[in-house]
Amino acid sequence: MSLRQTLLATPDFATVVELVPWAGELDDARGQRPLKMAVDLAGDPRITALSITDNAGGHVRLGPVAPAEPVIELGHDVIVHVACRDRNRSGLQSRGWDLLSRGLTTVLAVSGDYPVEGFDGLSKPVFDVDSVGLLALYRELGEAAVARAAADGVPDPAEHAFFLGCAVANVKRFERELIPQYLKLALKVRSGAGFVISQVGYDARKQDELLRLMRRDGIAIPAIANAYILDRGVARAFHAGRVPGCVVSDKLLALVEQRAAGPDKGRAFFLEFAAKQLVVARGLGYRGIYLSGHRDASEISRVLEYAEAFAEADWHDLVADVTFPLPGSFHLFERDPATGLNSDVVSTAYRRSLEPAARRRARAGVDPFYRVNRMVHDRVFTEGTPGFRFWGSVYGRVERAHLAKPLHVFEQAVKVPLYDCRDCGDCSLPDLAYLCPESHCAKNQRNGPCGGSQDGRCEVGERPCVWAEAYRRLKPYGEELTMLERPPILQDNALRRTSAWANTFLGRDHFAKQKGPRS
């Protein structure tokens, strides 16, 4: 039974195992390792699907399509990862048609980690679109495939659509980086995501929080929990922040170091730990587990055997064993002392921060520059205002007189020093509280944050996450929870090196394509 059928048509708990292709050809001895694992897992009824990564961690590896076909021939269902890092939207569209043509319809759509290597130097990342734009694109491709299949009289034409998955980074320390993750999850679902996989983390309370948030907000798609099998090296890397978005607390690292000093280097403990994560995830209500970090198929089998043994006990008794929060972590819900998880009551401190009086106090500390930006935007750049109509008529006359270049030069003289503008022509300053995504975000994320931040800092260089900063600017005005309540933004590169002001006033930028009010 496929992952799609398991999640959508049965109450069964899915087990997904990650395969990471090697750097080289499929026939290379090292390239055969993932295939050997697929062979060893073939016929195991406990395995629902194998998930094949796309240059995970920004490392250059064999793509997922080449190993996917022999894996399917072994009888496995497959999730193919598609990252936005290495292809522009045309390349992603071509890849989508390729996947549909091969029957590889279960896709995990991700923005992708920033490159860390490349031929004769570091690769230049693309990030023409992000995971939200990719979901919107593949949903459209899938709908076209269904329409063609139906017209051809193919049985079950819906099976020809993509079954699209997304990721959510739900283990974050600060409110300003966590809440935007949840807002982006909702946008991903509206854009076509049919299931979600949580990012690597070792905090059962955070896993519980995600499900409670989804139930509260009506995000009705299956959720799969992530369990990365630790060892000393991996735990140290996660703890040091060397793997984007993956975190290990001081307390968990100390436990890992203690166990790794044993005769088996802690391997039995680490496999039991993953099994406990599985059992707790199933008890919480997750529809599956995503297992990664394994060395071979025997370790997957041992994890599942441990999980079967633990299943005889009350899963609540295992919660404390897999709960290692980051100190000072923000939690959306109040803690339930009886379970060590969450209640359905929203955090008192967070709820108070949303009260009008608290917002008024917070506005007193808002950056004066941002205040001016808001004032100008409301009077000049908001459609329907006298200022917008006036400047629309000015730019219309200027363009008809072929005098647009001097105004464009003036625009850049203003925007470059104030915003570090990159002259994209399809400006998203209003979408990010007047922070430029091209200069302030290494991945040019225009539809919410990627999952790579740690403690509010970008995974690339020492800079704050632009979306965390946008959240902080918007919250005093009560606009932080609606900042992604809009259609996906796909930047129009035809407008690059043209006047963004002219494109706004004359209805050529992404705002003109959006239905409903501007953000």
XYZ file of C-alpha atoms in Angstrom:
519
model
C 0.000 0.000 0.000
C 1.343 3.428 -0.943
C 2.022 6.255 1.480
C -0.835 8.208 -0.095
C -3.279 5.353 0.506
C -1.968 4.725 4.020
C -2.357 8.346 5.098
C -5.607 9.150 3.308
C -7.570 5.899 3.290
C -6.538 4.005 6.437
C -5.874 4.719 10.121
C -2.533 2.908 9.878
C 0.725 4.350 11.191
C 3.263 4.873 8.397
C 6.987 4.200 8.635
C 9.121 6.199 6.214
C 12.857 5.514 5.914
C 15.239 8.086 4.479
C 17.753 7.206 1.768
C 20.602 9.647 1.126
C 22.275 9.154 -2.286
C 26.055 9.230 -2.410
C 28.329 11.603 -4.355
C 28.825 9.726 -7.585
C 27.174 7.475 -10.117
C 24.549 4.947 -9.176
C 26.866 2.099 -10.194
C 29.660 3.368 -7.956
C 30.297 1.062 -4.993
C 29.359 3.833 -2.571
C 26.318 4.711 -4.677
C 25.097 1.167 -4.186
C 24.787 1.592 -0.406
C 21.320 3.183 -0.485
C 20.183 0.545 -2.962
C 21.493 -2.219 -0.713
C 19.409 -0.780 2.096
C 16.380 -0.765 -0.194
C 17.069 -4.402 -1.073
C 17.422 -5.339 2.591
C 14.140 -3.596 3.461
C 12.231 -5.030 0.501
C 9.302 -7.146 1.583
C 9.269 -5.781 5.145
C 5.580 -5.016 5.721
C 6.473 -2.504 8.433
C 8.011 -0.108 5.879
C 5.550 2.168 4.095
C 7.880 4.227 1.900
C 11.484 5.183 1.279
C 12.305 8.886 1.058
C 15.151 9.975 -1.247
C 16.838 13.305 -0.556
C 17.895 16.054 -2.986
C 21.408 17.300 -2.121
C 20.560 17.311 1.579
C 22.555 19.677 3.756
C 23.712 21.552 0.661
C 26.124 18.734 -0.235
C 26.408 17.604 -3.861
C 24.975 14.126 -4.282
C 23.348 11.968 -6.933
C 19.825 13.257 -7.520
C 16.816 11.308 -6.247
C 15.345 10.196 -9.587
C 18.085 7.741 -10.619
C 17.856 5.638 -7.422
C 14.069 5.986 -7.234
C 13.373 3.744 -10.204
C 15.271 0.628 -8.982
C 13.838 1.221 -5.506
C 10.312 1.126 -6.941
C 11.162 -2.059 -8.843
C 11.923 -3.636 -5.455
C 8.322 -2.959 -4.431
C 8.828 0.179 -2.344
C 6.758 3.328 -2.506
C 8.984 6.384 -2.824
C 8.988 10.004 -1.690
C 11.145 12.125 -3.988
C 12.560 15.300 -2.448
C 12.633 18.379 -4.676
C 14.659 21.375 -3.458
C 14.535 24.895 -4.877
C 18.218 25.585 -4.256
C 19.634 24.210 -7.518
C 16.970 24.998 -10.155
C 14.969 27.988 -11.264
C 11.219 27.665 -11.773
C 11.651 26.430 -15.346
C 13.980 23.688 -14.157
C 11.551 22.791 -11.376
C 8.672 22.672 -13.842
C 10.691 20.419 -16.139
C 11.553 18.201 -13.163
C 7.844 18.065 -12.291
C 6.884 16.816 -15.734
C 9.728 14.297 -15.540
C 8.428 12.987 -12.213
C 4.850 12.740 -13.473
C 6.036 10.915 -16.588
C 7.840 8.359 -14.427
C 4.942 7.914 -12.003
C 6.932 9.485 -9.157
C 4.024 11.450 -7.752
C 4.806 11.600 -4.017
C 7.038 14.635 -3.554
C 8.479 16.443 -0.545
C 8.768 20.102 -1.592
C 11.495 21.991 0.273
C 13.386 25.231 -0.217
C 16.639 23.381 0.478
C 19.724 24.017 2.590
C 22.240 26.612 1.445
C 25.108 25.122 -0.628
C 28.250 24.160 1.261
C 30.335 22.891 -1.673
C 30.572 22.788 -5.462
C 32.844 22.140 -8.427
C 35.951 24.350 -8.268
C 34.356 26.571 -5.631
C 31.113 27.075 -3.771
C 27.952 26.704 -5.856
C 25.751 29.747 -6.381
C 22.265 29.025 -5.007
C 19.207 29.708 -7.151
C 16.129 30.070 -4.920
C 14.110 31.526 -7.801
C 11.069 30.235 -5.923
C 10.688 28.746 -2.457
C 8.831 25.711 -1.149
C 5.506 27.586 -1.253
C 5.970 28.548 -4.895
C 7.059 24.984 -5.689
C 3.921 23.574 -4.069
C 1.736 25.957 -6.078
C 3.536 24.993 -9.293
C 3.321 21.232 -8.702
C -0.304 21.430 -7.643
C -1.074 23.020 -11.002
C 0.976 20.416 -12.888
C -0.804 17.643 -10.996
C -4.247 19.072 -11.717
C -3.391 19.190 -15.423
C -2.250 15.549 -15.271
C -5.530 14.526 -13.630
C -7.545 16.370 -16.280
C -5.639 14.603 -19.060
C -6.043 11.209 -17.390
C -9.778 11.783 -16.935
C -10.153 12.841 -20.574
C -8.357 9.657 -21.634
C -10.667 7.512 -19.502
C -7.869 6.336 -17.213
C -9.162 4.612 -14.040
C -8.594 6.562 -10.805
C -7.319 9.720 -12.516
C -6.717 11.380 -9.132
C -3.812 8.973 -8.585
C -1.996 10.832 -11.375
C -1.849 14.040 -9.337
C 1.088 14.837 -7.140
C 0.769 13.926 -3.469
C 2.724 16.847 -2.098
C 4.436 17.002 1.263
C 6.082 19.857 3.106
C 8.286 20.310 6.154
C 7.775 22.440 9.240
C 10.494 23.538 11.662
C 8.554 23.365 14.918
C 11.506 23.232 17.326
C 12.537 26.882 17.648
C 13.626 28.775 20.735
C 11.920 32.136 20.206
C 8.353 33.208 19.489
C 9.491 35.427 16.618
C 10.936 32.452 14.708
C 8.388 29.792 15.726
C 5.076 31.521 14.968
C 6.121 32.418 11.394
C 6.881 28.707 10.872
C 3.293 27.868 11.780
C 1.954 30.670 9.584
C 4.014 29.360 6.680
C 2.704 25.837 7.280
C -0.838 27.142 6.798
C 0.243 28.875 3.574
C 1.883 25.660 2.367
C -1.359 23.767 2.916
C -3.320 26.424 1.027
C -0.747 26.089 -1.762
C -1.173 22.335 -2.140
C 0.608 20.424 0.644
C -1.187 17.188 1.502
C 1.045 15.999 4.350
C 3.706 17.499 6.598
C 6.916 16.164 8.139
C 8.310 17.834 11.248
C 11.950 18.842 11.269
C 14.560 17.133 13.424
C 14.116 17.870 17.117
C 14.167 16.102 20.466
C 11.342 17.672 22.439
C 8.078 15.736 22.774
C 6.313 18.824 24.034
C 7.119 20.616 20.778
C 5.836 17.652 18.777
C 2.633 17.781 20.801
C 2.406 21.544 20.255
C 2.451 21.135 16.480
C -0.517 18.761 16.486
C -2.490 20.961 18.886
C -1.805 23.983 16.694
C -2.953 22.096 13.600
C -6.168 20.958 15.284
C -6.874 24.442 16.631
C -6.324 26.136 13.279
C -8.073 23.520 11.149
C -4.920 22.350 9.341
C -6.339 18.971 8.438
C -3.477 17.117 6.772
C -1.583 14.059 8.067
C 1.543 14.839 10.091
C 4.639 12.638 10.225
C 7.147 13.024 13.075
C 10.887 13.049 12.465
C 13.270 10.778 14.374
C 16.931 11.168 13.472
C 19.043 8.426 15.060
C 21.799 10.116 17.032
C 25.424 9.301 17.633
C 28.136 11.375 19.271
C 29.269 13.096 16.064
C 25.761 13.946 14.903
C 24.730 15.229 18.335
C 27.770 17.484 18.487
C 27.035 18.834 15.006
C 23.383 19.511 15.849
C 24.336 21.115 19.160
C 26.892 23.382 17.466
C 24.357 24.486 14.851
C 26.347 23.019 11.966
C 23.235 21.398 10.439
C 20.594 24.026 9.583
C 17.469 23.807 11.725
C 18.553 20.714 13.678
C 19.042 21.268 17.404
C 20.294 19.280 20.390
C 20.132 20.820 23.868
C 22.997 20.917 26.363
C 21.242 18.314 28.501
C 20.740 15.905 25.617
C 24.323 16.338 24.436
C 25.587 15.478 27.919
C 23.480 12.305 27.876
C 24.764 11.400 24.408
C 28.377 11.876 25.524
C 27.773 9.659 28.551
C 26.161 6.874 26.535
C 28.681 7.104 23.698
C 31.447 6.270 26.170
C 30.031 2.742 26.526
C 31.432 -0.373 24.824
C 28.962 -0.174 21.906
C 29.462 3.614 21.645
C 25.877 4.033 22.766
C 24.344 2.498 19.673
C 21.745 0.398 21.488
C 20.684 3.431 23.518
C 20.388 5.631 20.424
C 18.235 3.057 18.626
C 16.028 2.694 21.704
C 15.771 6.476 21.878
C 14.468 6.615 18.288
C 12.018 3.817 19.087
C 10.693 5.809 22.044
C 10.258 8.815 19.762
C 8.230 6.612 17.432
C 5.985 5.309 20.202
C 5.381 8.785 21.636
C 4.655 10.211 18.181
C 2.090 7.500 17.553
C 0.514 8.144 20.942
C 0.325 11.881 20.277
C -1.593 11.294 17.074
C 1.028 11.524 14.360
C 0.214 9.435 11.312
C 3.738 8.202 10.816
C 7.427 8.355 11.653
C 10.276 9.533 9.422
C 13.442 7.598 10.321
C 16.853 8.948 9.330
C 20.439 8.817 10.538
C 20.607 5.011 10.275
C 23.689 3.165 9.060
C 22.004 0.144 7.527
C 18.713 -1.735 7.320
C 19.435 -3.749 10.451
C 19.268 -0.571 12.531
C 15.827 0.242 11.127
C 14.700 -3.258 12.026
C 16.047 -2.896 15.570
C 14.274 0.457 16.034
C 10.981 -1.097 14.963
C 11.534 -4.115 17.227
C 12.246 -1.855 20.205
C 9.122 0.141 19.347
C 7.017 -3.019 19.345
C 8.332 -3.866 22.806
C 7.708 -0.341 24.137
C 4.197 -0.346 22.686
C 3.100 -2.721 25.432
C 3.605 0.085 27.985
C 1.746 3.381 28.316
C 3.359 5.793 25.860
C 2.932 8.609 28.374
C 5.597 6.908 30.494
C 8.141 7.516 27.715
C 7.491 11.242 27.256
C 10.132 12.386 29.743
C 12.727 10.146 28.064
C 12.406 12.039 24.755
C 11.835 15.586 26.014
C 14.949 17.746 25.906
C 13.800 21.344 25.410
C 16.073 24.225 24.594
C 16.390 26.438 27.693
C 14.074 29.429 27.519
C 12.017 27.998 24.671
C 8.765 29.713 23.784
C 5.707 27.458 24.020
C 2.388 28.331 22.444
C 0.368 26.380 25.016
C 0.531 26.049 28.781
C 2.285 22.974 30.118
C 0.144 20.130 31.421
C 1.900 19.004 34.628
C 0.138 15.642 34.552
C 1.652 14.611 31.207
C 4.642 16.906 30.755
C 3.120 17.901 27.419
C 0.698 20.757 26.678
C -2.827 21.654 27.604
C -5.161 23.294 25.087
C -4.841 26.596 26.965
C -2.805 29.211 25.121
C 0.249 30.399 27.047
C -0.709 33.104 29.525
C 2.370 35.215 28.772
C 1.775 34.973 25.030
C -1.936 35.744 25.381
C -1.158 38.844 27.453
C 1.292 40.041 24.815
C -1.606 40.155 22.341
C -3.768 42.425 24.475
C -4.308 45.987 23.171
C -2.513 47.561 26.129
C 0.532 45.346 25.598
C 0.617 46.176 21.909
C 0.396 49.899 22.684
C 3.351 49.611 25.058
C 5.316 47.689 22.437
C 4.633 50.362 19.813
C 6.513 52.866 21.953
C 9.703 50.945 21.221
C 9.207 50.579 17.471
C 12.057 51.801 15.282
C 11.192 55.362 14.109
C 12.382 54.490 10.598
C 9.787 51.724 10.388
C 7.116 54.122 11.664
C 7.901 56.464 8.776
C 7.761 53.555 6.322
C 4.302 52.610 7.543
C 3.076 56.182 7.257
C 4.379 56.577 3.699
C 3.022 53.187 2.677
C -0.448 53.965 4.026
C -0.596 57.307 2.212
C 1.251 56.605 -1.024
C 1.617 52.886 -1.764
C -1.801 51.646 -0.630
C -4.106 51.175 -3.599
C -7.174 53.399 -3.554
C -5.577 56.254 -1.619
C -5.199 59.739 -3.142
C -1.416 59.338 -3.030
C -1.544 56.088 -4.984
C -3.827 57.593 -7.630
C -1.647 60.692 -7.929
C 1.599 58.798 -8.408
C -0.095 56.341 -10.746
C -1.045 59.226 -13.018
C 2.462 60.711 -12.723
C 4.178 57.465 -13.682
C 1.709 56.910 -16.502
C 2.534 60.305 -18.009
C 6.264 59.850 -17.424
C 6.327 56.503 -19.223
C 4.346 57.849 -22.152
C 6.905 60.643 -22.428
C 9.793 58.135 -22.215
C 11.178 59.878 -19.127
C 11.090 56.901 -16.752
C 14.865 56.513 -16.389
C 15.470 59.662 -14.278
C 12.729 58.611 -11.845
C 14.243 55.120 -11.644
C 17.638 56.638 -10.824
C 16.017 58.741 -8.093
C 14.222 55.663 -6.722
C 17.494 53.765 -6.440
C 19.187 56.755 -4.823
C 16.549 56.495 -2.086
C 16.173 52.730 -1.732
C 19.774 51.520 -1.960
C 21.049 53.360 1.141
C 17.814 52.898 3.095
C 17.006 49.246 2.325
C 20.080 47.831 0.540
C 17.789 47.475 -2.487
C 18.910 45.089 -5.249
C 16.672 46.635 -7.947
C 14.559 43.507 -8.477
C 11.636 45.544 -9.849
C 9.071 43.359 -8.045
C 9.453 44.815 -4.578
C 8.483 42.851 -1.456
C 9.335 45.519 1.106
C 5.643 45.807 2.123
C 5.479 42.006 2.525
C 8.346 41.919 5.050
C 7.743 45.011 7.165
C 10.089 47.037 4.968
C 13.007 44.610 5.044
C 14.396 43.597 1.655
C 14.346 39.804 1.116
C 17.025 39.959 -1.577
C 19.613 41.674 0.612
C 18.490 40.471 4.058
C 17.712 36.801 3.286
C 20.318 34.459 1.814
C 17.538 32.447 0.166
C 15.318 35.367 -0.922
C 12.375 33.823 0.931
C 9.207 35.811 0.151
C 6.605 33.437 1.586
C 7.810 32.981 5.142
C 10.991 31.681 6.758
C 12.953 28.613 5.782
C 13.650 26.116 8.556
C 17.356 26.821 8.913
C 17.421 29.545 11.562
C 18.819 28.934 15.029
C 18.103 31.224 17.971
C 16.665 33.781 15.565
C 19.804 33.852 13.400
C 20.070 32.978 9.719
C 21.847 29.739 8.796
C 24.096 31.770 6.459
C 26.360 34.294 8.134
C 25.804 36.232 11.316
C 22.546 38.026 10.636
C 19.045 37.932 12.122
C 16.406 35.920 10.287
C 14.546 38.508 8.207
C 11.168 36.910 8.932
C 11.808 36.906 12.674
C 12.588 40.613 12.408
C 9.470 41.246 10.309
C 7.383 39.455 12.946
C 8.918 41.626 15.648
C 8.114 44.803 13.713
C 4.532 43.798 12.940
C 3.460 42.485 16.343
C 2.990 45.869 18.066
C 0.479 46.717 15.326
C -1.424 43.429 15.564
C -0.437 42.414 12.030
C 1.995 39.574 12.728
C -0.551 36.747 12.508
C -1.909 37.875 9.132
C 1.368 38.589 7.360
C 1.080 35.395 5.276
C -2.674 35.497 4.683
C -2.248 36.113 0.987
C -1.510 34.185 -2.210
C 2.032 32.873 -2.733
C 4.489 35.436 -4.065
C 6.499 34.377 -7.104
C 8.875 37.153 -8.056
C 8.602 38.246 -11.711
C 12.163 38.351 -13.018
C 11.051 40.169 -16.159
C 10.858 43.278 -13.972
C 14.472 43.167 -12.779
C 16.363 46.437 -13.281
C 13.104 48.306 -13.815
C 11.381 50.750 -11.476
C 9.568 48.938 -8.674
C 7.624 52.124 -7.924
C 6.408 52.324 -11.518
C 5.556 48.627 -11.485
C 3.499 49.103 -8.326
C 1.620 52.212 -9.437
C 0.989 50.844 -12.947
C -0.116 47.372 -11.804
C 2.741 45.241 -13.106
C 4.192 43.698 -9.922
C 3.030 40.747 -7.830
C 0.570 42.908 -5.907
C -1.433 43.389 -9.097
C -1.698 39.614 -9.476
C -2.970 39.055 -5.953
C -6.667 38.983 -5.267
C -7.816 40.749 -2.142
C -6.169 43.449 -0.028
C -2.453 44.091 -0.010
C -0.506 42.909 3.023
